[in-house]
Short mmCIF file of C-alpha atoms in Angstrom, two decimals:
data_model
loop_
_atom_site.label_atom_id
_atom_site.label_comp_id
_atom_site.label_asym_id
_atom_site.label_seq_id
_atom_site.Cartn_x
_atom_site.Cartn_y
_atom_site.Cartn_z
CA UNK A 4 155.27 53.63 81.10
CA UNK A 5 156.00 54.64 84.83
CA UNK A 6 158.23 57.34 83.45
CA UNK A 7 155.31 58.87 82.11
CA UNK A 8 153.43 58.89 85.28
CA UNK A 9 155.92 60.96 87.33
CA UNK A 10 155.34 62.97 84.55
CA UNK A 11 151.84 63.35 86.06
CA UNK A 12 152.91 63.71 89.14
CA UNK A 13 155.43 66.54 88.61
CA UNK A 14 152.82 68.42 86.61
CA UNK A 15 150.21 67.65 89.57
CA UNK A 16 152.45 68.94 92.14
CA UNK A 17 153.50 72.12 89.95
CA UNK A 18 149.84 72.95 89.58
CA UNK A 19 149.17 71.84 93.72
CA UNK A 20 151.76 74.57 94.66
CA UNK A 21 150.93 77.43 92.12
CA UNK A 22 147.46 77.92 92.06
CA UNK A 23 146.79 77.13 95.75
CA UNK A 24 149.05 80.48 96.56
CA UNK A 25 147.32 82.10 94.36
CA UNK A 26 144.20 81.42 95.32
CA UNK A 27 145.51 82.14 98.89
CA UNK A 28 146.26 86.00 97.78
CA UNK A 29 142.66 87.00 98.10
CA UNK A 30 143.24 86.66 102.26
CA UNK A 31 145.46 89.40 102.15
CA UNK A 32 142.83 91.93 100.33
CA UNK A 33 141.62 92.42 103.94
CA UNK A 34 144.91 92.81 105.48
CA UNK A 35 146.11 95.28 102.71
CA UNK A 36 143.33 97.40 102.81
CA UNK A 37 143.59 97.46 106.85
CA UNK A 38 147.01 98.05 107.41
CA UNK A 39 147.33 100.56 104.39
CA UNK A 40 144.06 101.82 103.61
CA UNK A 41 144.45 100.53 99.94
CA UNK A 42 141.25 100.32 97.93
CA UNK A 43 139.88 96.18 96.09
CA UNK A 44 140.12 98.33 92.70
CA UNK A 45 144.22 98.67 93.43
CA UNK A 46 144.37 95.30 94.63
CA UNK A 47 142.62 93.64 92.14
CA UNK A 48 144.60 95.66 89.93
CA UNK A 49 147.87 93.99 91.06
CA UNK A 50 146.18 90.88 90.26
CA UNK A 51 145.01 91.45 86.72
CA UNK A 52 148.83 93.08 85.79
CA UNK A 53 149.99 89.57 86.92
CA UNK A 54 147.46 87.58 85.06
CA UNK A 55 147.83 89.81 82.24
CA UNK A 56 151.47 89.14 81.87
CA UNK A 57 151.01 85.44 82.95
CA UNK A 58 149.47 85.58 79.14
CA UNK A 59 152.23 87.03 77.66
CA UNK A 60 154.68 85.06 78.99
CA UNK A 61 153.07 81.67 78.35
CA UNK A 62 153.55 81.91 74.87
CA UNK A 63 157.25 82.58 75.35
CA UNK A 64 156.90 79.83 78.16
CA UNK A 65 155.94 77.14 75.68
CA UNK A 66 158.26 77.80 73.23
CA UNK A 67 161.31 77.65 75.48
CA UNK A 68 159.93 73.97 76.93
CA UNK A 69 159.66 72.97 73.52
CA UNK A 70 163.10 73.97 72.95
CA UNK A 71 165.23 73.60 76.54
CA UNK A 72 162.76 71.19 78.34
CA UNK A 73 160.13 71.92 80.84
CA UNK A 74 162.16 70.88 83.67
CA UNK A 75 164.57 74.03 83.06
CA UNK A 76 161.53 76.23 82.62
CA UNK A 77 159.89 74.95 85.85
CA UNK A 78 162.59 75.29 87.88
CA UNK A 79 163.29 78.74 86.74
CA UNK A 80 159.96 79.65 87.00
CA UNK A 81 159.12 78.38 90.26
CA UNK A 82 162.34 80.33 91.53
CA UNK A 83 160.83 83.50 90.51
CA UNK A 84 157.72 82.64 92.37
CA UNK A 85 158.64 81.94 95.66
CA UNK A 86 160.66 85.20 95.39
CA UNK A 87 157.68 87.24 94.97
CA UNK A 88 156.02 85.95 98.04
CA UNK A 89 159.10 87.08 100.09
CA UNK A 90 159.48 89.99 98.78
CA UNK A 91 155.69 90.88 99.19
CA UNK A 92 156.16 90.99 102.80
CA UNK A 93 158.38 94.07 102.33
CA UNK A 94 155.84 96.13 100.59
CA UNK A 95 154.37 99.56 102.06
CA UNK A 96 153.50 101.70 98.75
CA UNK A 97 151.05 100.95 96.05
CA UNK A 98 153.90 100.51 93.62
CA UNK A 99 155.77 97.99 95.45
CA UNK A 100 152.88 95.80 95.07
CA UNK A 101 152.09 96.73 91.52
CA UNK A 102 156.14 96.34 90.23
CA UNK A 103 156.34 92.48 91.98
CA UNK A 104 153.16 91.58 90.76
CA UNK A 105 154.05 92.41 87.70
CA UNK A 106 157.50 90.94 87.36
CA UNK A 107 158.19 88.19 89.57
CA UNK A 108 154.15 86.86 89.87
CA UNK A 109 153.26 87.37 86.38
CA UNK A 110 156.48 85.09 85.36
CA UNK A 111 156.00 82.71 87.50
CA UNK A 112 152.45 81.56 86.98
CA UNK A 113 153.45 81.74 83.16
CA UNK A 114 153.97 78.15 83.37
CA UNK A 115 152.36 76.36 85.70
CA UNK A 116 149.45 75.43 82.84
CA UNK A 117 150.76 75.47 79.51
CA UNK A 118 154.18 73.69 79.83
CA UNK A 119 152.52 70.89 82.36
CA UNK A 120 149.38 70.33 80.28
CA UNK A 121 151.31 70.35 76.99
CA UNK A 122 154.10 67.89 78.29
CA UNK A 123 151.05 65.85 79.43
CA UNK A 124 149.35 66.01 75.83
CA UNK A 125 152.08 64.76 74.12
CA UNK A 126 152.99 61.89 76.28
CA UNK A 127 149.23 60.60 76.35
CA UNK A 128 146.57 60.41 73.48
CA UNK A 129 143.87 58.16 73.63
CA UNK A 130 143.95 59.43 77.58
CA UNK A 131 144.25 62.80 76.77
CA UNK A 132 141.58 64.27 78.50
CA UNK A 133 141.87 62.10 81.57
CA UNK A 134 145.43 62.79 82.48
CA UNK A 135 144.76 66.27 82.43
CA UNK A 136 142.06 66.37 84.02
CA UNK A 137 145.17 64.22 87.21
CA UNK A 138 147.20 66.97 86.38
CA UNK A 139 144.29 69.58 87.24
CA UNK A 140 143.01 67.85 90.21
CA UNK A 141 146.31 68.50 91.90
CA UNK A 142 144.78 72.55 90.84
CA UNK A 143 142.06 71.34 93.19
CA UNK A 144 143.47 70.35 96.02
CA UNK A 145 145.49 73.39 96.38
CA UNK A 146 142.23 75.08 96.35
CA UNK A 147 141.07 73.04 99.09
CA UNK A 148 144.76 73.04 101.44
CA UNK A 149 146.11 75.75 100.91
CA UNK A 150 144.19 78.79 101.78
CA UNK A 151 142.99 77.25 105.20
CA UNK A 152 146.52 77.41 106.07
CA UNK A 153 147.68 80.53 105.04
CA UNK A 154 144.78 82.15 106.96
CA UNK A 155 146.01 80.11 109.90
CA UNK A 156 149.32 81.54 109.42
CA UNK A 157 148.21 85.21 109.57
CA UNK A 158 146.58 84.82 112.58
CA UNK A 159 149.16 82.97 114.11
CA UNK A 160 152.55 85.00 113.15
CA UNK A 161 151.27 87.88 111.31
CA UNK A 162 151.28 88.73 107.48
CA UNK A 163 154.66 89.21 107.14
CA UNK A 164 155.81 86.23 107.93
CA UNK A 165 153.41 84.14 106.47
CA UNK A 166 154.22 85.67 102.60
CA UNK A 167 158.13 84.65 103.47
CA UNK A 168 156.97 81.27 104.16
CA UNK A 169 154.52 81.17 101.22
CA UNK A 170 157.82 81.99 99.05
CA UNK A 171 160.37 79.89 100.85
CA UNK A 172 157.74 76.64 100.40
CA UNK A 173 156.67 77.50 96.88
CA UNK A 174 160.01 77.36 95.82
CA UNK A 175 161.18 74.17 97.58
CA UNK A 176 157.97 72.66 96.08
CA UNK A 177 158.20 73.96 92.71
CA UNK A 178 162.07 72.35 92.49
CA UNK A 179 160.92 69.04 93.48
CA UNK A 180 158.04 69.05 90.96
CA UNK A 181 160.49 70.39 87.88
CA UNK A 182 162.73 67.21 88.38
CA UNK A 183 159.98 65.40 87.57
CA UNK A 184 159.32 66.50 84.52
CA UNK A 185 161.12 64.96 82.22
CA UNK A 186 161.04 66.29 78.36
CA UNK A 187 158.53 63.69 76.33
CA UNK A 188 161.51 62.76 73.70
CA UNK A 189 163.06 61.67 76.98
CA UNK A 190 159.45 59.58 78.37
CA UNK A 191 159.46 57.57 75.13
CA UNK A 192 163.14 56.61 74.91
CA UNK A 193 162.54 54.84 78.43
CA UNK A 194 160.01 52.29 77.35
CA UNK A 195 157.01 54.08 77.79
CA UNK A 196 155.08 53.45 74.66
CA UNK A 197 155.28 55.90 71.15
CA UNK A 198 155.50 59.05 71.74
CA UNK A 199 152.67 61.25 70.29
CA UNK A 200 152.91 62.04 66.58
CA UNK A 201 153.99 65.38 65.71
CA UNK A 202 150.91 65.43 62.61
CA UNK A 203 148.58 68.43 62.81
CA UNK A 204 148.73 72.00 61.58
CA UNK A 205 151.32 74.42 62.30
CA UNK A 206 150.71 77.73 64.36
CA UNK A 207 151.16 79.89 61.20
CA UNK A 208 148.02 77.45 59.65
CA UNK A 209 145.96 77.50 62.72
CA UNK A 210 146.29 81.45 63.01
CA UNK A 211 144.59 81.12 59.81
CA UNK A 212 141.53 79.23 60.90
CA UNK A 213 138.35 80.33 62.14
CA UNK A 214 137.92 77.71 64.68
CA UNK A 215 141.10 79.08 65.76
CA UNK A 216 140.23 82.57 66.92
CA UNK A 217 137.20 80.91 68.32
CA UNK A 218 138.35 79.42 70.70
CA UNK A 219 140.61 82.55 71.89
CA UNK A 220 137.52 84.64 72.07
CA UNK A 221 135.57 81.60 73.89
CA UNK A 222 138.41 81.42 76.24
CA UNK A 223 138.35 85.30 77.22
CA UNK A 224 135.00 85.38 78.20
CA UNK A 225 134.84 82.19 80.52
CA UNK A 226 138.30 83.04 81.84
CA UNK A 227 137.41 86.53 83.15
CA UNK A 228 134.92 84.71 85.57
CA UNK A 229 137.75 81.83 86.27
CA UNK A 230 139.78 84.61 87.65
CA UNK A 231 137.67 87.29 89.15
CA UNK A 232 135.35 85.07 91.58
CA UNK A 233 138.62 83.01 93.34
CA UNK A 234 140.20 86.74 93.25
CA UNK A 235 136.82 88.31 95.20
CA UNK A 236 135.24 85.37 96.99
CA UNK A 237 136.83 84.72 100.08
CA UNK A 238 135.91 88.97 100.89
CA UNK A 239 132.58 88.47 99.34
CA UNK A 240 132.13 86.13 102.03
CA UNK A 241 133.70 88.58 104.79
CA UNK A 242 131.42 91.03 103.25
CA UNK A 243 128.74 88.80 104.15
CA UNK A 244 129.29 88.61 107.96
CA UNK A 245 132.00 85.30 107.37
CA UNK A 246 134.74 85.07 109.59
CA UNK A 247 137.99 85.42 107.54
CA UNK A 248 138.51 81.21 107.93
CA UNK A 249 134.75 80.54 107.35
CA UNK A 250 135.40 82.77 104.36
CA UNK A 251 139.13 81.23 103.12
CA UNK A 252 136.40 77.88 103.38
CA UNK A 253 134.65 79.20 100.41
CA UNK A 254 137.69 78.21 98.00
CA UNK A 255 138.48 75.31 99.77
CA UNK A 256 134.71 74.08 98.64
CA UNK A 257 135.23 75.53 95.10
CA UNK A 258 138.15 73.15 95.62
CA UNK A 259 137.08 70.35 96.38
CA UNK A 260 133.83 70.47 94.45
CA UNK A 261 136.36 71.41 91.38
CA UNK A 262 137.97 67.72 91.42
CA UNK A 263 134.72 66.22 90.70
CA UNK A 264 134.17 68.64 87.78
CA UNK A 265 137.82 68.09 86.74
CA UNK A 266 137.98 64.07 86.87
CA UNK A 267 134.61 63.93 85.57
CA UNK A 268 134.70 66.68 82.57
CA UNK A 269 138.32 65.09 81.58
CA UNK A 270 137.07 61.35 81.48
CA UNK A 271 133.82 63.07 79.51
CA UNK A 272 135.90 64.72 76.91
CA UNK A 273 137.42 61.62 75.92
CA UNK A 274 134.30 59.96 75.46
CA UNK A 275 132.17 63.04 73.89
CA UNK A 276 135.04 65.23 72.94
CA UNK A 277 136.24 68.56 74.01
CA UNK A 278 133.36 70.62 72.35
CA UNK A 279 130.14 69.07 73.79
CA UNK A 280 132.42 68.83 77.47
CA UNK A 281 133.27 72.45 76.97
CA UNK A 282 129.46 73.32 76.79
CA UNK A 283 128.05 71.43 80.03
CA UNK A 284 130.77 73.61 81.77
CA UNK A 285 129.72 76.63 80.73
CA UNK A 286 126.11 75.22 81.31
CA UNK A 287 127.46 74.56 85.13
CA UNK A 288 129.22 77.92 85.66
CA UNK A 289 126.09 79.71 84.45
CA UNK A 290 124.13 77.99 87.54
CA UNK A 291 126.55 78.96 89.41
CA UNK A 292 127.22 82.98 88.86
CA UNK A 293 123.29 82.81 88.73
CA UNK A 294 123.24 81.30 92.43
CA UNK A 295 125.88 84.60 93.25
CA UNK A 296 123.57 87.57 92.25
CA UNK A 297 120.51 85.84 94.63
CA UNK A 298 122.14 84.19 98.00
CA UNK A 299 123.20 85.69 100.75
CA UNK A 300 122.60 82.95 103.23
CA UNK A 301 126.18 81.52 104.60
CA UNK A 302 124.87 77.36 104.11
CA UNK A 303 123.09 78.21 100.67
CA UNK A 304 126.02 79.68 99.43
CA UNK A 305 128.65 77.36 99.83
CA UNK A 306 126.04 75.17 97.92
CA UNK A 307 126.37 77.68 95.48
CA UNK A 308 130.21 77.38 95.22
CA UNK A 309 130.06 73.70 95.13
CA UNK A 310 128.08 74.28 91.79
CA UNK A 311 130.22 76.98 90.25
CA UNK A 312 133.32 74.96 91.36
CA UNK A 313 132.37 71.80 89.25
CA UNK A 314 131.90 74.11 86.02
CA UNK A 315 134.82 75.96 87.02
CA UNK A 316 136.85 72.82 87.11
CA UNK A 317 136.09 71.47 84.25
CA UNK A 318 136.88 74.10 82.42
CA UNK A 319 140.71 73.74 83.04
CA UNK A 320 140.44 70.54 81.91
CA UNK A 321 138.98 70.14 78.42
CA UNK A 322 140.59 73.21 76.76
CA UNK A 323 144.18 71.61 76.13
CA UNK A 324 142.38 68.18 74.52
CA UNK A 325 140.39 70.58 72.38
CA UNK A 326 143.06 72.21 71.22
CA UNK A 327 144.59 68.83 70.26
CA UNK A 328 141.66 67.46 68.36
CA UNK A 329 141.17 70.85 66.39
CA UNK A 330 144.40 70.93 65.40
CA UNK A 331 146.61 67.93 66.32
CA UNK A 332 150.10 68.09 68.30
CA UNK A 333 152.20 69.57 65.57
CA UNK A 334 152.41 73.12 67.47
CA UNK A 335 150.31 72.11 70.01
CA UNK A 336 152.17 74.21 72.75
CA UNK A 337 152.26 77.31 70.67
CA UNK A 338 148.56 77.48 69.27
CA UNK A 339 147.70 76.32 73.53
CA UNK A 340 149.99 78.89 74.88
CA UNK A 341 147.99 81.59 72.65
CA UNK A 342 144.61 80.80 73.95
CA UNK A 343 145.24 80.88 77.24
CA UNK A 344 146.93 84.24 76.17
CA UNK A 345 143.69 85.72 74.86
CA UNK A 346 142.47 83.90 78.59
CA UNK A 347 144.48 86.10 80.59
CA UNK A 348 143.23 89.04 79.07
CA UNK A 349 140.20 88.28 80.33
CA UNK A 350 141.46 86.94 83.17
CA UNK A 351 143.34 90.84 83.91
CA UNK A 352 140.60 92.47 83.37
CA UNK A 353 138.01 90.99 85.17
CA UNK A 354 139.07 91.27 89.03
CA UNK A 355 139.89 95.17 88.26
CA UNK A 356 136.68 95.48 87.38
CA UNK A 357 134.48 93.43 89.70
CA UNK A 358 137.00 95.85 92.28
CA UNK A 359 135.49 98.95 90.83
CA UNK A 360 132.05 97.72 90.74
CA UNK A 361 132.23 96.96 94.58
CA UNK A 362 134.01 100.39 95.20
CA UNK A 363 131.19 102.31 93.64
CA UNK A 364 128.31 100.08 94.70
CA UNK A 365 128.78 98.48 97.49
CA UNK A 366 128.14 95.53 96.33
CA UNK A 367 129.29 92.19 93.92
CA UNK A 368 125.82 92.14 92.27
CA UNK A 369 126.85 93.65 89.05
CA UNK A 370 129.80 91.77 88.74
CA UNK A 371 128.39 88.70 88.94
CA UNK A 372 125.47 89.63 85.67
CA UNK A 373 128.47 90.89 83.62
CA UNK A 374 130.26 87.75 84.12
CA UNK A 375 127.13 85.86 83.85
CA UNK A 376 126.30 87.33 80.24
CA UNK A 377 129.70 86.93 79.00
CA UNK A 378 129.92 83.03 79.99
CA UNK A 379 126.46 83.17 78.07
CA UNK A 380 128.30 84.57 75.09
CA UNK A 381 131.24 81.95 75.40
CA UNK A 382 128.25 79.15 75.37
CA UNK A 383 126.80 80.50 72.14
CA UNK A 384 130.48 80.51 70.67
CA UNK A 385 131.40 76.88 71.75
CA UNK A 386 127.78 75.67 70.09
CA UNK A 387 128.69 77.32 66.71
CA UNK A 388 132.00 75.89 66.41
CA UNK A 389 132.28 72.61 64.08
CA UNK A 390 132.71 69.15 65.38
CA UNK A 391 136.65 68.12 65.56
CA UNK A 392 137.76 65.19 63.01
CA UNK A 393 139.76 64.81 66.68
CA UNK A 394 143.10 64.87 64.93
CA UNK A 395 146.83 63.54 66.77
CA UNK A 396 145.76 60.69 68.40
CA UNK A 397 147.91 57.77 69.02
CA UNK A 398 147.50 54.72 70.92
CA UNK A 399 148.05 55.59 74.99
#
């Protein structure tokens, strides 16, 4: 049983480490465009290309944990991470940026989501949605730690510096966090309950489904807000008269007002199931892009991102239970891994846009209705879908 806990707690510190860097990358729009005059359409460029092949690689991702471990995979991803921080602070053309965010960022945040949530899944049933939603929260507190401390760093010894330490941390971290993750096979053997039945369709039967190619499209439309706003907010802020740490505040509140939508959608979605939980979400994130096109006040917007972060949190919770109770564990890290795929699509596109929006306008306004009608979309999509006979589940 405790075996399967450190499991948790790998997978938390994984996701801790990962997304609070990357969160932490929006800080550097403003030093970027200063020190080399380079426009938010080419840096949120850079960010999309990663994202973009985040997706592609997390299929290949899941299939090599499901074959060599995820501890190997971590490790090797979290290597390739921490080396494209340090090697970030060498850039001075366009296509430096472009060519490491490509290679070295892309790969590494391949991982982070669908090897921790679908080592998670399998060692846990009847707690499913709950222990992901642990796993998630440590998503959340990166949010909240980690940008107020890179922003320190800048100001304190430079740019430069503070992307070598960003690397040389992420990679210590993302070592420690890979031991812990022990293959499931492995969790079982020790005493720590039945594993989780392999029952289920396969990917070739799911491909075949149209619940299946639901739930990519419903994932590409909430995802391309998921990743644009953290991408543009801290600089919508600074566009807004913030101070570039009253501003890196912004995502610590979407943060920290993320763990209660996390914890609280993940204990939901085992009660209600992943469909209804998926719909209150969207329901919240709606609020909350609708609270982005109307306030401009500094205290009535962080109540704004305290809205959108609860929605937004919740939303990396329920998807991986879904997926289970649509169509069981059986290939559950291969028919996962291609969602989030059709997420990252959305997920590249959306930050190069809301970048050319702003460079044409002036302005976020736009950004925020097109993001706004496609979450509506992905509402209408998650209300159509069938109610799950909640298949794979095993005692906890």
């Amino acid at each position: 049983m405790r075996s399967r806990y450190i499991v948790v707690a790998g997978a938390c510190l994984t996701q801790f480490t990962v997304i609070g860097l990357l969160f932490a990358f929006g800080l550097f729009f403003k030093v970027f465009e200063t020190e080399f005059g380079w426009s938010r359409t080419l840096l949120s460029a850079c960010s999309s290309v990663a994202f973009l092949v985040m997706g592609a690689m997390a299929m290949v991702g899941g299939r090599l944990s499901d074959r060599y471990g995820p501890s190997r995979v971590l490790a090797a991803s979290g290597i390739v991470y921490g080396l494209g921080f340090v090697l970030m602070s060498q850039v001075a053309q366009p296509w430096q940026l472009l060519a490491i965010c490509a290679t070295f960022m892309g790969v590494g945040l391949s991982t982070h989501d669908v090897v921790t949530l679908s080592t998670v899944a399998r060692s846990f049933a009847a707690r499913r949605g709950m222990m992901s939603a642990v796993v998630k929260v440590g998503t959340a507190l990166g949010q909240v730690a980690v940008p107020p401390m890179v922003a320190a760093l800048i100001l304190g010894i430079g740019w430069q510096a503070t992307l070598i330490a960003m690397g040389l941390g992420a990679m210590a971290l993302l070592l420690v966090a890979a031991l812990m993750m022990r293959p499931p096979a492995l969790v079982a053997g020790a005493g720590a309950g039945p594993a989780i039945r392999p029952d289920g369709q396969s990917y070739g039967e799911a491909r075949r489904s149209r619940v299946f190619w639901t739930l990519c499209a419903i994932q590409f439309l909430f995802f391309t807000s998921l990743m644009t706003v953290p991408t543009h907010l801290a600089v919508h802020g600074m566009d807004l008269g913030m101070q570039a740490a009253t501003a890196a505040g912004l995502l610590s509140v979407v943060g920290a007002s993320s763990i209660a939508g996390r914890l609280g959608m993940g204990k939901l979605a085992d009660l209600i199931g992943g469909r209804a939980s998926l719909a209150l979400c969207l329901a919240t994130l709606m609020a909350g892009l609708a609270g982005f096109m109307g306030v401009a006040a500094h205290g009535a917007l962080y109540g704004v991102v305290a809205l959108y972060g609860f929605g937004h949190g919740g939303l990396f919770v329920v998807v991986s239970p879904m997926v289970a109770e649509y169509f069981g564990m059986r290939a559950h890290g291969a028919i996962f891994g291609t969602v989030l795929f059709f997420g990252t699509l959305g997920g590249g596109i959306g930050p190069v846009l809301a970048g050319l929006v702003f460079d044409l306008t002036g302005s976020y306004f736009a950004a925020f209705a097109g993001l706004l009608a496609l979450t509506a979309l992905a509402l209408a999509l998650v209300l159509s879908l069938p109610r799950p006979a909640r298949t794979g589940l095993a005692a906890a």
